[in-house]
Amino acid sequence: MRHLMSPLDFSVEELDKLLNLANDIEANPKKYAHACDGKKIATLFYEPSTRTRLSFEAAMLNLGGSVLGFSSADSSSAAKGESVSDTIRVISCYADICAMRHPKEGAPLVASMKSSIPVINAGDGGHQHPTQTLTDLLTIRSLKGRLGNFTIGLCGDLKFGRTVHSLIQALIRYPNIKFVLISPEELRIPDNIREDVLRKNNQEFVEVASLEDALPELDLLYMTRVQKERFFNEEDYVRMKDFYILDSEKLKLAKPDMMILHPLPRVNEISVEVDEDPRAAYFRQAQYGVYVRMALILTLLEVEVC
Ligand code: NCD
């Protein structure tokens, strides 16, 4: 039995297979409409979510399966003090697969050790968000036609943004990628990603504070929200939250085919006027999230569709 805790749990070859499956699902949705008849996914969300939880649920429903779960810690037995280990042992009796989001780093990993069904990490604190990374990889590969040979800017809250941590780890396995890490001083990428992931792998990267200076060289721009819920005090958040705002004026500095990604939710960091720009890919990215989660469910449940 396999779980998904980090994007590195899949080899590059396995990822390729998964992304091909997601593209096939996109092209032939009917073929997969009954692939998971009778199967259930449990979505155990101890932290807020719109896209991740609902895209997992949509994915299972699209495959003919059904869904159960909770969308906040308050409405589960966590409010009574139950541990994730106990919760997962019980959920293993009710469902075939589960997706768990938790504010504590490592909570889904702890759950996976006691689980008799596959556990998917749907975001653990400021640590990892592997299924967002699968979504990002599918979006980049589908819209750009390749993974590799590009300069990608990652902009915003690189310290607490788990989507950025997972995406960097996944992308360093592809050739000729340059990272431009754009953040205010206080929100720079954590030391462990800089040293153990980027430097250790001789990955080309620069750390800068100015989005305007970085824009002209980028093939991809991955914007992120300042992660309000991970700040220790409101004052720091308020000071940082509007540090970067991408608008049509700034976009004049970018390449005509630079792709703009964002895991969403957006707060102020991309003006709504940018939504009409053909380079804006973040809503298509959310759609790709459903196809890739369908592919992931099929893969972890070892369901083959001919
Ligand atoms: C992200 C997350 O939860 O980390 N959202 C998502 O799953 N698409 C990004 C965020 O909340 O800023």
mmCIF file of N, CA, C and O in Angstrom, residues 96-174:
data_model
loop_
_atom_site.group_PDB
_atom_site.id
_atom_site.type_symbol
_atom_site.label_atom_id
_atom_site.label_comp_id
_atom_site.label_asym_id
_atom_site.label_seq_id
_atom_site.Cartn_x
_atom_site.Cartn_y
_atom_site.Cartn_z
ATOM 1 N N ASP A 96 -11.947 3.836 1.601
ATOM 2 C CA ASP A 96 -10.900 3.099 0.889
ATOM 3 C C ASP A 96 -9.611 3.896 0.761
ATOM 4 O O ASP A 96 -8.544 3.361 0.472
ATOM 5 N N ILE A 97 -9.730 5.228 0.908
ATOM 6 C CA ILE A 97 -8.582 6.119 0.729
ATOM 7 C C ILE A 97 -8.916 7.405 1.484
ATOM 8 O O ILE A 97 -10.107 7.705 1.685
ATOM 9 N N CYS A 98 -7.884 8.121 1.916
ATOM 10 C CA CYS A 98 -8.208 9.366 2.635
ATOM 11 C C CYS A 98 -7.235 10.477 2.306
ATOM 12 O O CYS A 98 -6.058 10.228 1.985
ATOM 13 N N ALA A 99 -7.743 11.703 2.307
ATOM 14 C CA ALA A 99 -6.915 12.903 2.123
ATOM 15 C C ALA A 99 -6.997 13.692 3.418
ATOM 16 O O ALA A 99 -8.091 13.958 3.911
ATOM 17 N N MET A 100 -5.831 14.031 3.983
ATOM 18 C CA MET A 100 -5.821 14.723 5.280
ATOM 19 C C MET A 100 -5.061 16.041 5.211
ATOM 20 O O MET A 100 -3.932 16.095 4.715
ATOM 21 N N ARG A 101 -5.699 17.104 5.683
ATOM 22 C CA ARG A 101 -5.016 18.403 5.858
ATOM 23 C C ARG A 101 -4.973 18.702 7.344
ATOM 24 O O ARG A 101 -5.979 18.535 8.043
ATOM 25 N N HIS A 102 -3.800 19.159 7.795
ATOM 26 C CA HIS A 102 -3.636 19.380 9.242
ATOM 27 C C HIS A 102 -2.691 20.563 9.474
ATOM 28 O O HIS A 102 -1.715 20.715 8.739
ATOM 29 N N PRO A 103 -2.951 21.369 10.500
ATOM 30 C CA PRO A 103 -2.034 22.494 10.760
ATOM 31 C C PRO A 103 -0.656 22.057 11.256
ATOM 32 O O PRO A 103 0.305 22.814 11.168
ATOM 33 N N LYS A 104 -0.556 20.821 11.791
ATOM 34 C CA LYS A 104 0.744 20.366 12.324
ATOM 35 C C LYS A 104 1.557 19.656 11.254
ATOM 36 O O LYS A 104 1.072 18.704 10.628
ATOM 37 N N GLU A 105 2.810 20.075 11.104
ATOM 38 C CA GLU A 105 3.704 19.399 10.160
ATOM 39 C C GLU A 105 3.853 17.940 10.572
ATOM 40 O O GLU A 105 4.061 17.656 11.748
ATOM 41 N N GLY A 106 3.722 17.038 9.612
ATOM 42 C CA GLY A 106 3.940 15.621 9.911
ATOM 43 C C GLY A 106 2.703 14.868 10.372
ATOM 44 O O GLY A 106 2.749 13.650 10.505
ATOM 45 N N ALA A 107 1.584 15.563 10.619
ATOM 46 C CA ALA A 107 0.392 14.845 11.110
ATOM 47 C C ALA A 107 -0.086 13.775 10.108
ATOM 48 O O ALA A 107 -0.372 12.639 10.526
ATOM 49 N N PRO A 108 -0.149 14.075 8.794
ATOM 50 C CA PRO A 108 -0.568 13.010 7.865
ATOM 51 C C PRO A 108 0.405 11.822 7.858
ATOM 52 O O PRO A 108 -0.014 10.678 7.696
ATOM 53 N N LEU A 109 1.688 12.107 8.086
ATOM 54 C CA LEU A 109 2.674 11.019 8.138
ATOM 55 C C LEU A 109 2.397 10.117 9.347
ATOM 56 O O LEU A 109 2.420 8.882 9.238
ATOM 57 N N VAL A 110 2.128 10.731 10.486
ATOM 58 C CA VAL A 110 1.785 9.959 11.681
ATOM 59 C C VAL A 110 0.547 9.102 11.389
ATOM 60 O O VAL A 110 0.504 7.907 11.702
ATOM 61 N N ALA A 111 -0.446 9.715 10.744
ATOM 62 C CA ALA A 111 -1.677 8.982 10.412
ATOM 63 C C ALA A 111 -1.357 7.794 9.501
ATOM 64 O O ALA A 111 -1.873 6.686 9.701
ATOM 65 N N SER A 112 -0.483 8.016 8.514
ATOM 66 C CA SER A 112 -0.216 6.960 7.528
ATOM 67 C C SER A 112 0.368 5.716 8.213
ATOM 68 O O SER A 112 0.178 4.596 7.747
ATOM 69 N N MET A 113 1.081 5.929 9.323
ATOM 70 C CA MET A 113 1.711 4.791 10.006
ATOM 71 C C MET A 113 0.693 3.891 10.689
ATOM 72 O O MET A 113 0.982 2.734 10.991
ATOM 73 N N LYS A 114 -0.482 4.419 10.973
ATOM 74 C CA LYS A 114 -1.506 3.626 11.661
ATOM 75 C C LYS A 114 -2.651 3.248 10.723
ATOM 76 O O LYS A 114 -3.645 2.654 11.137
ATOM 77 N N SER A 115 -2.492 3.635 9.445
ATOM 78 C CA SER A 115 -3.619 3.496 8.528
ATOM 79 C C SER A 115 -3.576 2.184 7.755
ATOM 80 O O SER A 115 -2.491 1.706 7.393
ATOM 81 N N SER A 116 -4.739 1.621 7.483
ATOM 82 C CA SER A 116 -4.745 0.463 6.591
ATOM 83 C C SER A 116 -5.310 0.845 5.225
ATOM 84 O O SER A 116 -5.599 -0.020 4.402
ATOM 85 N N ILE A 117 -5.467 2.163 4.982
ATOM 86 C CA ILE A 117 -5.850 2.653 3.639
ATOM 87 C C ILE A 117 -4.820 3.720 3.228
ATOM 88 O O ILE A 117 -4.164 4.304 4.091
ATOM 89 N N PRO A 118 -4.673 3.986 1.904
ATOM 90 C CA PRO A 118 -3.720 5.018 1.483
ATOM 91 C C PRO A 118 -4.101 6.384 2.047
ATOM 92 O O PRO A 118 -5.269 6.766 2.038
ATOM 93 N N VAL A 119 -3.089 7.102 2.571
ATOM 94 C CA VAL A 119 -3.296 8.449 3.104
ATOM 95 C C VAL A 119 -2.585 9.440 2.178
ATOM 96 O O VAL A 119 -1.423 9.236 1.812
ATOM 97 N N ILE A 120 -3.285 10.503 1.835
ATOM 98 C CA ILE A 120 -2.710 11.557 0.997
ATOM 99 C C ILE A 120 -2.542 12.806 1.862
ATOM 100 O O ILE A 120 -3.505 13.240 2.513
ATOM 101 N N ASN A 121 -1.353 13.361 1.861
ATOM 102 C CA ASN A 121 -1.107 14.615 2.570
ATOM 103 C C ASN A 121 -1.714 15.754 1.739
ATOM 104 O O ASN A 121 -1.240 16.067 0.653
ATOM 105 N N ALA A 122 -2.751 16.369 2.278
ATOM 106 C CA ALA A 122 -3.425 17.459 1.550
ATOM 107 C C ALA A 122 -2.981 18.815 2.098
ATOM 108 O O ALA A 122 -3.685 19.811 1.968
ATOM 109 N N GLY A 123 -1.770 18.839 2.690
ATOM 110 C CA GLY A 123 -1.218 20.070 3.257
ATOM 111 C C GLY A 123 -0.995 19.892 4.738
ATOM 112 O O GLY A 123 -1.954 19.664 5.475
ATOM 113 N N ASP A 124 0.293 19.961 5.185
ATOM 114 C CA ASP A 124 0.574 19.858 6.625
ATOM 115 C C ASP A 124 1.357 21.090 7.076
ATOM 116 O O ASP A 124 2.544 21.234 6.800
ATOM 117 N N GLY A 125 0.670 21.974 7.779
ATOM 118 C CA GLY A 125 1.280 23.211 8.269
ATOM 119 C C GLY A 125 2.006 23.943 7.158
ATOM 120 O O GLY A 125 1.527 24.004 6.019
ATOM 121 N N GLY A 126 3.187 24.489 7.485
ATOM 122 C CA GLY A 126 3.964 25.214 6.473
ATOM 123 C C GLY A 126 4.942 24.301 5.753
ATOM 124 O O GLY A 126 5.880 24.757 5.118
ATOM 125 N N HIS A 127 4.701 22.994 5.805
ATOM 126 C CA HIS A 127 5.674 22.005 5.365
ATOM 127 C C HIS A 127 5.539 21.650 3.886
ATOM 128 O O HIS A 127 6.298 22.137 3.048
ATOM 129 N N GLN A 128 4.551 20.813 3.547
ATOM 130 C CA GLN A 128 4.423 20.274 2.184
ATOM 131 C C GLN A 128 2.981 20.309 1.705
ATOM 132 O O GLN A 128 2.042 20.275 2.530
ATOM 133 N N HIS A 129 2.814 20.323 0.394
ATOM 134 C CA HIS A 129 1.480 20.239 -0.201
ATOM 135 C C HIS A 129 1.623 19.495 -1.538
ATOM 136 O O HIS A 129 1.523 20.087 -2.604
ATOM 137 N N PRO A 130 1.885 18.171 -1.455
ATOM 138 C CA PRO A 130 2.257 17.450 -2.674
ATOM 139 C C PRO A 130 1.189 17.429 -3.773
ATOM 140 O O PRO A 130 1.542 17.411 -4.956
ATOM 141 N N THR A 131 -0.099 17.437 -3.410
ATOM 142 C CA THR A 131 -1.080 17.360 -4.506
ATOM 143 C C THR A 131 -1.225 18.703 -5.215
ATOM 144 O O THR A 131 -1.618 18.754 -6.378
ATOM 145 N N GLN A 132 -0.882 19.809 -4.520
ATOM 146 C CA GLN A 132 -0.826 21.082 -5.245
ATOM 147 C C GLN A 132 0.339 21.039 -6.228
ATOM 148 O O GLN A 132 0.230 21.507 -7.356
ATOM 149 N N THR A 133 1.431 20.403 -5.814
ATOM 150 C CA THR A 133 2.578 20.283 -6.721
ATOM 151 C C THR A 133 2.218 19.447 -7.951
ATOM 152 O O THR A 133 2.596 19.791 -9.073
ATOM 153 N N LEU A 134 1.490 18.358 -7.748
ATOM 154 C CA LEU A 134 1.072 17.556 -8.909
ATOM 155 C C LEU A 134 0.233 18.424 -9.845
ATOM 156 O O LEU A 134 0.376 18.365 -11.076
ATOM 157 N N THR A 135 -0.642 19.237 -9.249
ATOM 158 C CA THR A 135 -1.470 20.159 -10.036
ATOM 159 C C THR A 135 -0.589 21.137 -10.815
ATOM 160 O O THR A 135 -0.805 21.385 -12.008
ATOM 161 N N ASP A 136 0.413 21.694 -10.131
ATOM 162 C CA ASP A 136 1.296 22.679 -10.762
ATOM 163 C C ASP A 136 2.081 22.039 -11.909
ATOM 164 O O ASP A 136 2.218 22.624 -12.987
ATOM 165 N N LEU A 137 2.584 20.822 -11.673
ATOM 166 C CA LEU A 137 3.370 20.149 -12.717
ATOM 167 C C LEU A 137 2.498 19.849 -13.931
ATOM 168 O O LEU A 137 2.910 20.045 -15.078
ATOM 169 N N LEU A 138 1.276 19.382 -13.668
ATOM 170 C CA LEU A 138 0.371 19.076 -14.792
ATOM 171 C C LEU A 138 0.047 20.354 -15.572
ATOM 172 O O LEU A 138 0.031 20.342 -16.807
ATOM 173 N N THR A 139 -0.182 21.448 -14.851
ATOM 174 C CA THR A 139 -0.510 22.712 -15.518
ATOM 175 C C THR A 139 0.668 23.171 -16.379
ATOM 176 O O THR A 139 0.489 23.525 -17.556
ATOM 177 N N ILE A 140 1.856 23.154 -15.800
ATOM 178 C CA ILE A 140 3.032 23.629 -16.549
ATOM 179 C C ILE A 140 3.258 22.738 -17.773
ATOM 180 O O ILE A 140 3.440 23.219 -18.890
ATOM 181 N N ARG A 141 3.216 21.424 -17.562
ATOM 182 C CA ARG A 141 3.497 20.509 -18.672
ATOM 183 C C ARG A 141 2.436 20.627 -19.764
ATOM 184 O O ARG A 141 2.748 20.602 -20.958
ATOM 185 N N SER A 142 1.158 20.774 -19.364
ATOM 186 C CA SER A 142 0.084 20.841 -20.358
ATOM 187 C C SER A 142 0.117 22.159 -21.129
ATOM 188 O O SER A 142 -0.117 22.182 -22.329
ATOM 189 N N LEU A 143 0.400 23.263 -20.436
ATOM 190 C CA LEU A 143 0.317 24.567 -21.102
ATOM 191 C C LEU A 143 1.629 25.002 -21.736
ATOM 192 O O LEU A 143 1.635 25.718 -22.737
ATOM 193 N N LYS A 144 2.750 24.596 -21.163
ATOM 194 C CA LYS A 144 4.058 24.984 -21.719
ATOM 195 C C LYS A 144 4.633 23.885 -22.605
ATOM 196 O O LYS A 144 5.586 24.105 -23.349
ATOM 197 N N GLY A 145 4.100 22.676 -22.458
ATOM 198 C CA GLY A 145 4.572 21.575 -23.288
ATOM 199 C C GLY A 145 5.822 20.900 -22.748
ATOM 200 O O GLY A 145 6.376 20.012 -23.385
ATOM 201 N N ARG A 146 6.317 21.338 -21.585
ATOM 202 C CA ARG A 146 7.548 20.715 -21.057
ATOM 203 C C ARG A 146 7.685 20.977 -19.570
ATOM 204 O O ARG A 146 7.100 21.923 -19.029
ATOM 205 N N LEU A 147 8.467 20.122 -18.931
ATOM 206 C CA LEU A 147 8.905 20.376 -17.554
ATOM 207 C C LEU A 147 10.417 20.471 -17.651
ATOM 208 O O LEU A 147 11.082 19.478 -17.930
ATOM 209 N N GLY A 148 10.946 21.633 -17.458
ATOM 210 C CA GLY A 148 12.388 21.830 -17.628
ATOM 211 C C GLY A 148 12.652 22.907 -18.659
ATOM 212 O O GLY A 148 11.737 23.305 -19.401
ATOM 213 N N ASN A 149 13.913 23.390 -18.666
ATOM 214 C CA ASN A 149 14.320 24.461 -19.585
ATOM 215 C C ASN A 149 13.485 25.726 -19.423
ATOM 216 O O ASN A 149 12.910 26.218 -20.396
ATOM 217 N N PHE A 150 13.383 26.204 -18.208
ATOM 218 C CA PHE A 150 12.739 27.511 -17.999
ATOM 219 C C PHE A 150 13.247 28.202 -16.735
ATOM 220 O O PHE A 150 13.889 27.581 -15.885
ATOM 221 N N THR A 151 12.955 29.511 -16.700
ATOM 222 C CA THR A 151 13.250 30.299 -15.505
ATOM 223 C C THR A 151 11.923 30.566 -14.823
ATOM 224 O O THR A 151 10.991 31.085 -15.443
ATOM 225 N N ILE A 152 11.837 30.161 -13.560
ATOM 226 C CA ILE A 152 10.577 30.312 -12.825
ATOM 227 C C ILE A 152 10.778 31.261 -11.637
ATOM 228 O O ILE A 152 11.729 31.096 -10.861
ATOM 229 N N GLY A 153 9.903 32.244 -11.530
ATOM 230 C CA GLY A 153 9.916 33.142 -10.377
ATOM 231 C C GLY A 153 8.889 32.652 -9.369
ATOM 232 O O GLY A 153 7.752 32.348 -9.727
ATOM 233 N N LEU A 154 9.306 32.527 -8.116
ATOM 234 C CA LEU A 154 8.368 32.159 -7.042
ATOM 235 C C LEU A 154 8.287 33.384 -6.143
ATOM 236 O O LEU A 154 9.318 33.839 -5.618
ATOM 237 N N CYS A 155 7.099 33.940 -6.012
ATOM 238 C CA CYS A 155 6.994 35.269 -5.413
ATOM 239 C C CYS A 155 6.016 35.307 -4.238
ATOM 240 O O CYS A 155 4.912 34.781 -4.332
ATOM 241 N N GLY A 156 6.423 35.939 -3.145
ATOM 242 C CA GLY A 156 5.504 36.161 -2.025
ATOM 243 C C GLY A 156 6.029 35.574 -0.736
ATOM 244 O O GLY A 156 7.168 35.828 -0.347
ATOM 245 N N ASP A 157 5.209 34.757 -0.104
ATOM 246 C CA ASP A 157 5.555 34.188 1.200
ATOM 247 C C ASP A 157 6.271 32.850 1.009
ATOM 248 O O ASP A 157 5.664 31.785 1.037
ATOM 249 N N LEU A 158 7.577 32.934 0.807
ATOM 250 C CA LEU A 158 8.348 31.720 0.534
ATOM 251 C C LEU A 158 8.719 31.000 1.830
ATOM 252 O O LEU A 158 9.117 29.847 1.814
ATOM 253 N N LYS A 159 8.518 31.699 2.945
ATOM 254 C CA LYS A 159 8.853 31.098 4.239
ATOM 255 C C LYS A 159 7.778 30.102 4.672
ATOM 256 O O LYS A 159 8.062 28.941 4.953
ATOM 257 N N PHE A 160 6.538 30.553 4.690
ATOM 258 C CA PHE A 160 5.453 29.704 5.187
ATOM 259 C C PHE A 160 4.699 28.979 4.063
ATOM 260 O O PHE A 160 3.873 28.111 4.341
ATOM 261 N N GLY A 161 4.930 29.362 2.825
ATOM 262 C CA GLY A 161 4.148 28.805 1.710
ATOM 263 C C GLY A 161 4.544 27.366 1.394
ATOM 264 O O GLY A 161 5.545 27.100 0.738
ATOM 265 N N ARG A 162 3.724 26.438 1.833
ATOM 266 C CA ARG A 162 4.069 25.011 1.650
ATOM 267 C C ARG A 162 4.036 24.601 0.183
ATOM 268 O O ARG A 162 4.741 23.689 -0.229
ATOM 269 N N THR A 163 3.206 25.291 -0.616
ATOM 270 C CA THR A 163 3.140 24.917 -2.039
ATOM 271 C C THR A 163 4.485 25.177 -2.709
ATOM 272 O O THR A 163 4.920 24.406 -3.563
ATOM 273 N N VAL A 164 5.159 26.252 -2.285
ATOM 274 C CA VAL A 164 6.464 26.604 -2.843
ATOM 275 C C VAL A 164 7.511 25.570 -2.433
ATOM 276 O O VAL A 164 8.328 25.137 -3.255
ATOM 277 N N HIS A 165 7.464 25.152 -1.168
ATOM 278 C CA HIS A 165 8.459 24.175 -0.691
ATOM 279 C C HIS A 165 8.351 22.870 -1.494
ATOM 280 O O HIS A 165 9.351 22.294 -1.910
ATOM 281 N N SER A 166 7.124 22.423 -1.692
ATOM 282 C CA SER A 166 6.931 21.163 -2.422
ATOM 283 C C SER A 166 7.293 21.324 -3.900
ATOM 284 O O SER A 166 7.898 20.425 -4.491
ATOM 285 N N LEU A 167 6.927 22.470 -4.479
ATOM 286 C CA LEU A 167 7.183 22.656 -5.916
ATOM 287 C C LEU A 167 8.687 22.705 -6.204
ATOM 288 O O LEU A 167 9.158 22.105 -7.174
ATOM 289 N N ILE A 168 9.443 23.389 -5.348
ATOM 290 C CA ILE A 168 10.897 23.456 -5.573
ATOM 291 C C ILE A 168 11.484 22.040 -5.524
ATOM 292 O O ILE A 168 12.255 21.643 -6.399
ATOM 293 N N GLN A 169 11.081 21.264 -4.517
ATOM 294 C CA GLN A 169 11.630 19.902 -4.396
ATOM 295 C C GLN A 169 11.318 19.061 -5.627
ATOM 296 O O GLN A 169 12.132 18.252 -6.051
ATOM 297 N N ALA A 170 10.127 19.267 -6.165
ATOM 298 C CA ALA A 170 9.753 18.468 -7.343
ATOM 299 C C ALA A 170 10.496 18.946 -8.587
ATOM 300 O O ALA A 170 10.951 18.134 -9.395
ATOM 301 N N LEU A 171 10.647 20.260 -8.745
ATOM 302 C CA LEU A 171 11.214 20.786 -10.000
ATOM 303 C C LEU A 171 12.716 20.570 -10.146
ATOM 304 O O LEU A 171 13.215 20.524 -11.273
ATOM 305 N N ILE A 172 13.436 20.444 -9.013
ATOM 306 C CA ILE A 172 14.891 20.295 -9.165
ATOM 307 C C ILE A 172 15.268 18.999 -9.895
ATOM 308 O O ILE A 172 16.390 18.819 -10.304
ATOM 309 N N ARG A 173 14.295 18.103 -10.059
ATOM 310 C CA ARG A 173 14.615 16.843 -10.747
ATOM 311 C C ARG A 173 14.536 16.978 -12.272
ATOM 312 O O ARG A 173 14.815 16.027 -12.991
ATOM 313 N N TYR A 174 14.133 18.160 -12.753
ATOM 314 C CA TYR A 174 14.026 18.369 -14.205
ATOM 315 C C TYR A 174 15.190 19.239 -14.671
ATOM 316 O O TYR A 174 15.734 20.037 -13.894
#
